[in-house]
PDB file of C-alpha atoms in Angstrom:
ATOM      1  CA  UNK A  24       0.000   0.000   0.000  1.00  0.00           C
ATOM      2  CA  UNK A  25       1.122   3.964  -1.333  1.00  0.00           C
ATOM      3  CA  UNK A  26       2.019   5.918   1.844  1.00  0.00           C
ATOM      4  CA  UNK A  27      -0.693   8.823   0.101  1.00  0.00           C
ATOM      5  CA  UNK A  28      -3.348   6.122  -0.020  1.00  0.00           C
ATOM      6  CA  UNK A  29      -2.763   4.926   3.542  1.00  0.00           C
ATOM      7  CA  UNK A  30      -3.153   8.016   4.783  1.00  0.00           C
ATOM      8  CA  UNK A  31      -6.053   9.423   2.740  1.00  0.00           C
ATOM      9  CA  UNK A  32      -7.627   5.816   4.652  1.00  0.00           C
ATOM     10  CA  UNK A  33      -6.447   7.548   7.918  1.00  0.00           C
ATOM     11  CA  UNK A  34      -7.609  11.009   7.833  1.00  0.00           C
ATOM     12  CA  UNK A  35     -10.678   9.444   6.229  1.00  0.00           C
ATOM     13  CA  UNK A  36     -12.016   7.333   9.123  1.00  0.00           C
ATOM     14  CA  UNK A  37     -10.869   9.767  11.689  1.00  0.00           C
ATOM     15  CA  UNK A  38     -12.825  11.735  10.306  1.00  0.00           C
ATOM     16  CA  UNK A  39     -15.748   9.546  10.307  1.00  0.00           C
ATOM     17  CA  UNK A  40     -15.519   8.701  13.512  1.00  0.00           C
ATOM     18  CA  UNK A  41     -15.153  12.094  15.111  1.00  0.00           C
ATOM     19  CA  UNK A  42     -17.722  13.578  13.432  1.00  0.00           C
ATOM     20  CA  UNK A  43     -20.073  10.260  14.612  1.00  0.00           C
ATOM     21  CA  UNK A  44     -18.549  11.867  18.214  1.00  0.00           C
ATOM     22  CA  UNK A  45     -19.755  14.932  17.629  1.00  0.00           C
ATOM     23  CA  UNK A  46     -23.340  14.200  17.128  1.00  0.00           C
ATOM     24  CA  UNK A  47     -23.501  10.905  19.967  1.00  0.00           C
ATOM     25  CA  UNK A  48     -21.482  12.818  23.048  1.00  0.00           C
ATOM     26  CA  UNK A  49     -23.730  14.399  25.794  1.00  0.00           C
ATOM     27  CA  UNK A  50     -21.198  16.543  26.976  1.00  0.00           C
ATOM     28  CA  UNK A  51     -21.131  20.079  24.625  1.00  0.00           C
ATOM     29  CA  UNK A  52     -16.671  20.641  25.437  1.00  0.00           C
ATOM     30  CA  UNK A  53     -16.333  17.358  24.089  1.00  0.00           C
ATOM     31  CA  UNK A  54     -18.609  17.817  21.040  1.00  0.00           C
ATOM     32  CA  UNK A  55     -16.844  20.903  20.069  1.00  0.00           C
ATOM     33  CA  UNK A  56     -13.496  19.511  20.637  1.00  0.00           C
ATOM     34  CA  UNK A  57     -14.061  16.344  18.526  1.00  0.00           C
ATOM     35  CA  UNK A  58     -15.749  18.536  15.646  1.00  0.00           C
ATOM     36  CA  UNK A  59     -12.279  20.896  16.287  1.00  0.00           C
ATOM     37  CA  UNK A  60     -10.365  17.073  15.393  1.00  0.00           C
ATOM     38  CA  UNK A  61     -12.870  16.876  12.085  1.00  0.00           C
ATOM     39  CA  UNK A  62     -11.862  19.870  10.934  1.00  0.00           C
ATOM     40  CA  UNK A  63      -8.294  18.784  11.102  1.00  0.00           C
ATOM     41  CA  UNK A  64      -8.717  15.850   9.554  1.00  0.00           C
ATOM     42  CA  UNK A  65     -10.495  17.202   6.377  1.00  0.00           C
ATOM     43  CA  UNK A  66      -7.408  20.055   6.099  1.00  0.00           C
ATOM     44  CA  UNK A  67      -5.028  17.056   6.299  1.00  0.00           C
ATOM     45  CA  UNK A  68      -6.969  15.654   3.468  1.00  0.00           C
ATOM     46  CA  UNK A  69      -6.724  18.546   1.244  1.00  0.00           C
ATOM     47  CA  UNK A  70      -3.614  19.317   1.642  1.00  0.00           C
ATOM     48  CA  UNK A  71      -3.407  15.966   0.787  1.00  0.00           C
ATOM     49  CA  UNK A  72      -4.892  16.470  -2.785  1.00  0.00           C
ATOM     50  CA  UNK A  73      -2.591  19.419  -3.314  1.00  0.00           C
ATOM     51  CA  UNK A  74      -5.376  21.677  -2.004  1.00  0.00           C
ATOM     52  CA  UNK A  75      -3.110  23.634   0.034  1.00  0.00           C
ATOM     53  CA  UNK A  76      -4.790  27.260   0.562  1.00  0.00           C
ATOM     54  CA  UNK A  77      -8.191  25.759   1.110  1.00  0.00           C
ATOM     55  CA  UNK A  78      -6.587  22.949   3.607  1.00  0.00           C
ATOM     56  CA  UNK A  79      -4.983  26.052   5.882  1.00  0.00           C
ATOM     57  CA  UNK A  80      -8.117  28.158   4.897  1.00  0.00           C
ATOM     58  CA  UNK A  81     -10.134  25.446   6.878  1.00  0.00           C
ATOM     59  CA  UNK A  82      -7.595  25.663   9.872  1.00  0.00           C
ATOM     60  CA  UNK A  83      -7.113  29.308  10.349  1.00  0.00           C
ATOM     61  CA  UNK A  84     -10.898  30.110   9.472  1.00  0.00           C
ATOM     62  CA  UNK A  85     -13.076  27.186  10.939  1.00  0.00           C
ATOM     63  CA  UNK A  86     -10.381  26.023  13.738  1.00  0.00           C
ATOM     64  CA  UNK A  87      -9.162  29.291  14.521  1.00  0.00           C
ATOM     65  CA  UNK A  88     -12.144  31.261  14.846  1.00  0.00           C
ATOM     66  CA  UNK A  89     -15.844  29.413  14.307  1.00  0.00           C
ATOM     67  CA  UNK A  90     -14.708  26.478  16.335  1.00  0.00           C
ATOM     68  CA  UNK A  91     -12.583  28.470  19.130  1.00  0.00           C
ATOM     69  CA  UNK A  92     -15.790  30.677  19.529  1.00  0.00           C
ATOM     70  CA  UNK A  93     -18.144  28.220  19.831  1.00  0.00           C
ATOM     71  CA  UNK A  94     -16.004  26.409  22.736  1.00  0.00           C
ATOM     72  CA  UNK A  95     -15.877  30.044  24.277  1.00  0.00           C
ATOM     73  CA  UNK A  96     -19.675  30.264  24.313  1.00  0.00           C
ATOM     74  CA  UNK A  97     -19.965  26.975  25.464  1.00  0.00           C
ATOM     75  CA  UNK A  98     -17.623  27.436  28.130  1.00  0.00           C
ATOM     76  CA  UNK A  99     -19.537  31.083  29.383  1.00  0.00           C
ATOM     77  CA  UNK A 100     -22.764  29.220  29.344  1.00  0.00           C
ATOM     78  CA  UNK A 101     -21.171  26.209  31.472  1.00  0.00           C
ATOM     79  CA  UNK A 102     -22.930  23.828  29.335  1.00  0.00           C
ATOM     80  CA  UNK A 103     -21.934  20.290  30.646  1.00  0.00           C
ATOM     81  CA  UNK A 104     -24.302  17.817  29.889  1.00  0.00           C
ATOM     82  CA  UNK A 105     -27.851  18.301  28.128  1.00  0.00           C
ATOM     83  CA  UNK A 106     -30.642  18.670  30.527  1.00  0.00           C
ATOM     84  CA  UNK A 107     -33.596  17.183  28.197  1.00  0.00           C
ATOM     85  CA  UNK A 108     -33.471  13.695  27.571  1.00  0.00           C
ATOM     86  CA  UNK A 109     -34.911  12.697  24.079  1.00  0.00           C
ATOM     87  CA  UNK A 110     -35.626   9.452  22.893  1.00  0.00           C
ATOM     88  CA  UNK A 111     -34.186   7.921  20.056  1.00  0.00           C
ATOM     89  CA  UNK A 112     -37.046   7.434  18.480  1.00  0.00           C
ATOM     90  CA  UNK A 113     -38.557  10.665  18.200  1.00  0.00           C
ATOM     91  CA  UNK A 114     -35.631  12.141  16.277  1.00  0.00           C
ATOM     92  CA  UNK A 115     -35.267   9.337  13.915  1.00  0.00           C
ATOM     93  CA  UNK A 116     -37.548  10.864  11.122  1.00  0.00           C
ATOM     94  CA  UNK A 117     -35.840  14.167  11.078  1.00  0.00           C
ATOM     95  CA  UNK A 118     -32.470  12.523  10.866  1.00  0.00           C
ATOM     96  CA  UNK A 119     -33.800  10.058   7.872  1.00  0.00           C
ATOM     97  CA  UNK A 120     -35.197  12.918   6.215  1.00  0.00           C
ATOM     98  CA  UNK A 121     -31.369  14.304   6.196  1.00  0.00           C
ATOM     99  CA  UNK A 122     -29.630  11.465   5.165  1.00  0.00           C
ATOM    100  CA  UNK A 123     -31.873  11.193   1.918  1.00  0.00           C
ATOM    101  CA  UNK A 124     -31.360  14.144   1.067  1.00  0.00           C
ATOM    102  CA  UNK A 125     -27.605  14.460   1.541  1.00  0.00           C
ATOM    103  CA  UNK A 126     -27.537  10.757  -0.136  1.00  0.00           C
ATOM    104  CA  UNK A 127     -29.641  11.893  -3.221  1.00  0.00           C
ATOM    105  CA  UNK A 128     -26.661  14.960  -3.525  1.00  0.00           C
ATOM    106  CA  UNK A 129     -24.022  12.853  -3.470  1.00  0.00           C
ATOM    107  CA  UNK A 130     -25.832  10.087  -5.939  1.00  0.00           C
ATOM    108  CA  UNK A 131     -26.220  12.720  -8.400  1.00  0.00           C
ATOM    109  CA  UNK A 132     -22.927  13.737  -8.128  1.00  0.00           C
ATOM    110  CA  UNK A 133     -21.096  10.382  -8.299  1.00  0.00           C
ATOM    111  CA  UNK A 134     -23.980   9.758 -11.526  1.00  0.00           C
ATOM    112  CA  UNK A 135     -21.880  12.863 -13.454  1.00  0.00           C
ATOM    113  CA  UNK A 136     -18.301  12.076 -12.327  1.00  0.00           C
ATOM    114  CA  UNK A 137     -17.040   9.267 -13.939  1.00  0.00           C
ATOM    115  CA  UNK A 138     -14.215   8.219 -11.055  1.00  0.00           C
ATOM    116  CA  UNK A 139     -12.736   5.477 -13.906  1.00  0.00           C
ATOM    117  CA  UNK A 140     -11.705   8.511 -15.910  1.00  0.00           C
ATOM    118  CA  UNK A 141      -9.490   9.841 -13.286  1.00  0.00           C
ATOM    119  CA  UNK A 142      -7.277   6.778 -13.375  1.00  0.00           C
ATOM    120  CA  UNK A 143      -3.709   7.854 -14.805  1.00  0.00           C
ATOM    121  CA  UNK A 144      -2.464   4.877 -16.980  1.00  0.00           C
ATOM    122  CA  UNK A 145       0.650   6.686 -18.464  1.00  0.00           C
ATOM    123  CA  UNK A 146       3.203   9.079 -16.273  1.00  0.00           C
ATOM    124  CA  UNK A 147       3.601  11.836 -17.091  1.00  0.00           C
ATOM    125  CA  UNK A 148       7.640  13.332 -17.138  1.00  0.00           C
ATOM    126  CA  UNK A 149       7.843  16.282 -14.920  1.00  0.00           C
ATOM    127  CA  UNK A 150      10.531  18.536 -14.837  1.00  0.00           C
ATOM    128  CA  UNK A 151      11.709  19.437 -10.864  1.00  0.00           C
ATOM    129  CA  UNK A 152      14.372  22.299 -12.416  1.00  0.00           C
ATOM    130  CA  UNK A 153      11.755  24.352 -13.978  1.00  0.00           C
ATOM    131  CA  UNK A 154       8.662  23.588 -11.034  1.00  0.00           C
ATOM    132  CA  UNK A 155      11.424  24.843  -8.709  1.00  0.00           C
ATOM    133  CA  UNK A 156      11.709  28.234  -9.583  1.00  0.00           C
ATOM    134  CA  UNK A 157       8.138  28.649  -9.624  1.00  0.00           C
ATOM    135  CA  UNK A 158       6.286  30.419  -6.596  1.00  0.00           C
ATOM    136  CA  UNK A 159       3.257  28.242  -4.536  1.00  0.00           C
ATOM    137  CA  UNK A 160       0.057  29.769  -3.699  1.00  0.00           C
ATOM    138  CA  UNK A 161       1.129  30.024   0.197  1.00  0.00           C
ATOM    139  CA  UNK A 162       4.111  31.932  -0.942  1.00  0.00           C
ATOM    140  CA  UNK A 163       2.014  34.426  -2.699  1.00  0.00           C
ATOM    141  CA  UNK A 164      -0.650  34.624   0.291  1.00  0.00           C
ATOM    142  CA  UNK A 165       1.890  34.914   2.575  1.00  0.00           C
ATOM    143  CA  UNK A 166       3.838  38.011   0.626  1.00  0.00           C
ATOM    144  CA  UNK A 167       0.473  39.923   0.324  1.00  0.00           C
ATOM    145  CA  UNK A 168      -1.049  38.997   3.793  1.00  0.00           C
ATOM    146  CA  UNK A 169       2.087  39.938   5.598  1.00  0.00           C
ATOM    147  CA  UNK A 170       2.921  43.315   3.233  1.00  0.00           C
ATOM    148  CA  UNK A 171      -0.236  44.862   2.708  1.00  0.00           C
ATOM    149  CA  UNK A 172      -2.536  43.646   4.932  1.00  0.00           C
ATOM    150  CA  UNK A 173      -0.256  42.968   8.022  1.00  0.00           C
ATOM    151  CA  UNK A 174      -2.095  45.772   9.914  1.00  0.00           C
ATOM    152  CA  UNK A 175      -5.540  44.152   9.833  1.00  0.00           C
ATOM    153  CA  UNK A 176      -3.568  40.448  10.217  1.00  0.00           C
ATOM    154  CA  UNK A 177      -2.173  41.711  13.364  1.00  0.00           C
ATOM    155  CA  UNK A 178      -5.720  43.878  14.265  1.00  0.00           C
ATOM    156  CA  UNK A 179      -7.288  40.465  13.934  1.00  0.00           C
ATOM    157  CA  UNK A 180      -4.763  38.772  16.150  1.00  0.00           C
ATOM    158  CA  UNK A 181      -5.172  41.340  19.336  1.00  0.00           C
ATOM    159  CA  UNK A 182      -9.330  41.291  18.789  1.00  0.00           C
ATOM    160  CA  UNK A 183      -8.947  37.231  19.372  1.00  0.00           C
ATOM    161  CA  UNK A 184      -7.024  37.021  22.254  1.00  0.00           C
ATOM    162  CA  UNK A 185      -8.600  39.652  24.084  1.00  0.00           C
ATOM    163  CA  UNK A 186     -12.194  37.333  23.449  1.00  0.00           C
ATOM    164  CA  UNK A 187      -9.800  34.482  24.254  1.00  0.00           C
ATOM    165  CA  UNK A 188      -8.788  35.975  27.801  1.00  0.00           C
ATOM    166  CA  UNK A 189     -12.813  37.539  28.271  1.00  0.00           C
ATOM    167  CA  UNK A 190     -14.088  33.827  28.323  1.00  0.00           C
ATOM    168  CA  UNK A 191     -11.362  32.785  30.523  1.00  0.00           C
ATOM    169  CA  UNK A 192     -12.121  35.553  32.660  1.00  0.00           C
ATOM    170  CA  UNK A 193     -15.897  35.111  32.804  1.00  0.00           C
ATOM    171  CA  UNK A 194     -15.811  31.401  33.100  1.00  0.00           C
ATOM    172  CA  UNK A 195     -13.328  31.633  36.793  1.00  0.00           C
ATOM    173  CA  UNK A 196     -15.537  29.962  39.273  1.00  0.00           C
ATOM    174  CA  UNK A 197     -15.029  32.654  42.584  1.00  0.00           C
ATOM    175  CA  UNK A 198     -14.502  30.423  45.599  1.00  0.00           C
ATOM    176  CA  UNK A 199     -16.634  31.998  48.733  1.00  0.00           C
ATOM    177  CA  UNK A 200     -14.555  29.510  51.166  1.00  0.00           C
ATOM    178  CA  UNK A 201     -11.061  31.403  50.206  1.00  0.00           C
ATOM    179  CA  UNK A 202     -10.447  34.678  52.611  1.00  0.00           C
ATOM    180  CA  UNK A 203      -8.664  37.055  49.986  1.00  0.00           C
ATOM    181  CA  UNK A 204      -6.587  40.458  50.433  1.00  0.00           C
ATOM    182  CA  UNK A 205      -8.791  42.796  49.653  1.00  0.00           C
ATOM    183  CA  UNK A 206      -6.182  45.690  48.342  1.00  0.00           C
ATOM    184  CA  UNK A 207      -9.238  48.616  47.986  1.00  0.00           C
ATOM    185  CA  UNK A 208     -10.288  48.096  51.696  1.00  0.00           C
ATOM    186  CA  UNK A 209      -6.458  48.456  53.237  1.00  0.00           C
ATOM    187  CA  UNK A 210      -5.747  51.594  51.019  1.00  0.00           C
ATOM    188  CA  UNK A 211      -9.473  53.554  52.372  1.00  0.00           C
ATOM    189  CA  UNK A 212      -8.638  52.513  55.796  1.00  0.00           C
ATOM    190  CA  UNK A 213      -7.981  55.468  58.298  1.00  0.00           C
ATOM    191  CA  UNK A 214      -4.274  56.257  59.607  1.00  0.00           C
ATOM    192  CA  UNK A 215      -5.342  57.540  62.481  1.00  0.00           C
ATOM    193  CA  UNK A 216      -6.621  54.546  63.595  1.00  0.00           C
ATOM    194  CA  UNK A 217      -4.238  52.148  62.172  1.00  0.00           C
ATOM    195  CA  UNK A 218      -1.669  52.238  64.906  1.00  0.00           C
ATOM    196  CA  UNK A 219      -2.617  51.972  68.724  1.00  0.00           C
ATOM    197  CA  UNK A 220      -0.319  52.666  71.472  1.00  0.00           C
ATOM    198  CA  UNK A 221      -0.266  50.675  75.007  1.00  0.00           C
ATOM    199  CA  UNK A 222       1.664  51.880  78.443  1.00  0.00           C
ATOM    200  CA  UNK A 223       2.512  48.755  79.695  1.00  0.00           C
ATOM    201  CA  UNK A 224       2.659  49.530  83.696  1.00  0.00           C
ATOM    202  CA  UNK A 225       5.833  48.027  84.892  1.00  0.00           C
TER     203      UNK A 225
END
């Protein structure tokens, strides 16, 4: 087995299998975190075809913001588990309704492509001195988003950690059982009655 085929298999039932997580887990963290782990697997998998700017498109867009934010609002509304229980039964339509309708799609699709066509039968000769000197699609991303657009990169940056360190900050459970120093009360305290003189009689 082709090291490119073996991990296309891989990636592929990873996938699978966390996005089956995503939909069976009770738990909200753990169903955003396992649908963060499907949207690594599908970049790995275009990057795999050669679909690099869409593969770190997927991470920096979907990873790096939709995901991140959803985990944020899921940790600020201290969703843990889901209080309603619903039976299996009564979702079943709605969920075969779906998959018809996503399998229909994907028939038609697979009813245009002809996937026998896409089989190479001779090799082609490719030439590594001239492909060398030519400049990849991150290359030219990278020269434009870091030149001309490095303000709003940066802008874009700050406005994500300071919602990164707002959900942290909201989500701190204050312990009542913990005595604190409370700095505000010591600095309005009174000098004049902050020091008390004895006589000790001898």
């Amino acid at each position: 087995m082709q090291v490119d085929i073996f991990l296309f298999i891989t990636f592929s039932v990873f996938a699978l299998l966390s996005s089956i997580m995503v939909i069976s887990l009770s738990n909200a963290v753990h169903s955003v975190l396992f649908l963060i782990l499907v949207f690594c697997n599908i970049a790995s998998l275009l990057l795999l075809f050669g679909a690099e700017f869409l593969s770190f498109m997927l991470l920096i867009v979907y990873v790096g913001a939709i995901a991140v934010l959803f985990l944020f609002v899921v940790m600020m509304l201290n969703i843990k588990k889901t209080s309603t229980k619903q039976s299996f039964f009564s979702i079943m339509p709605i969920g075969i309704v779906i998959f018809l309708i996503l399998f229909s799609q994907l028939s038609g699709i697979f009813g245009i492509l002809d996937i026998s066509s896409l089989k190479q039968n001779n090799l082609i000769w490719t030439s590594w001195i001239s492909e060398s000197n030519n400049i990849t699609n991150i290359q030219v991303i990278g020269n434009v988003l870091y030149t001309k657009y490095c303000f709003l990169f940066i802008l874009s940056g700050l406005i994500l950690l300071v919602a990164m360190i707002g959900a942290i900050v909201l989500t701190m459970h204050q312990r009542t059982d913990v005595q604190k120093q409370k700095i505000e009360l010591q600095l309005n305290r009174a000098f004049a009655g902050s020091l008390k003189f004895i006589d000790l009689r001898k």
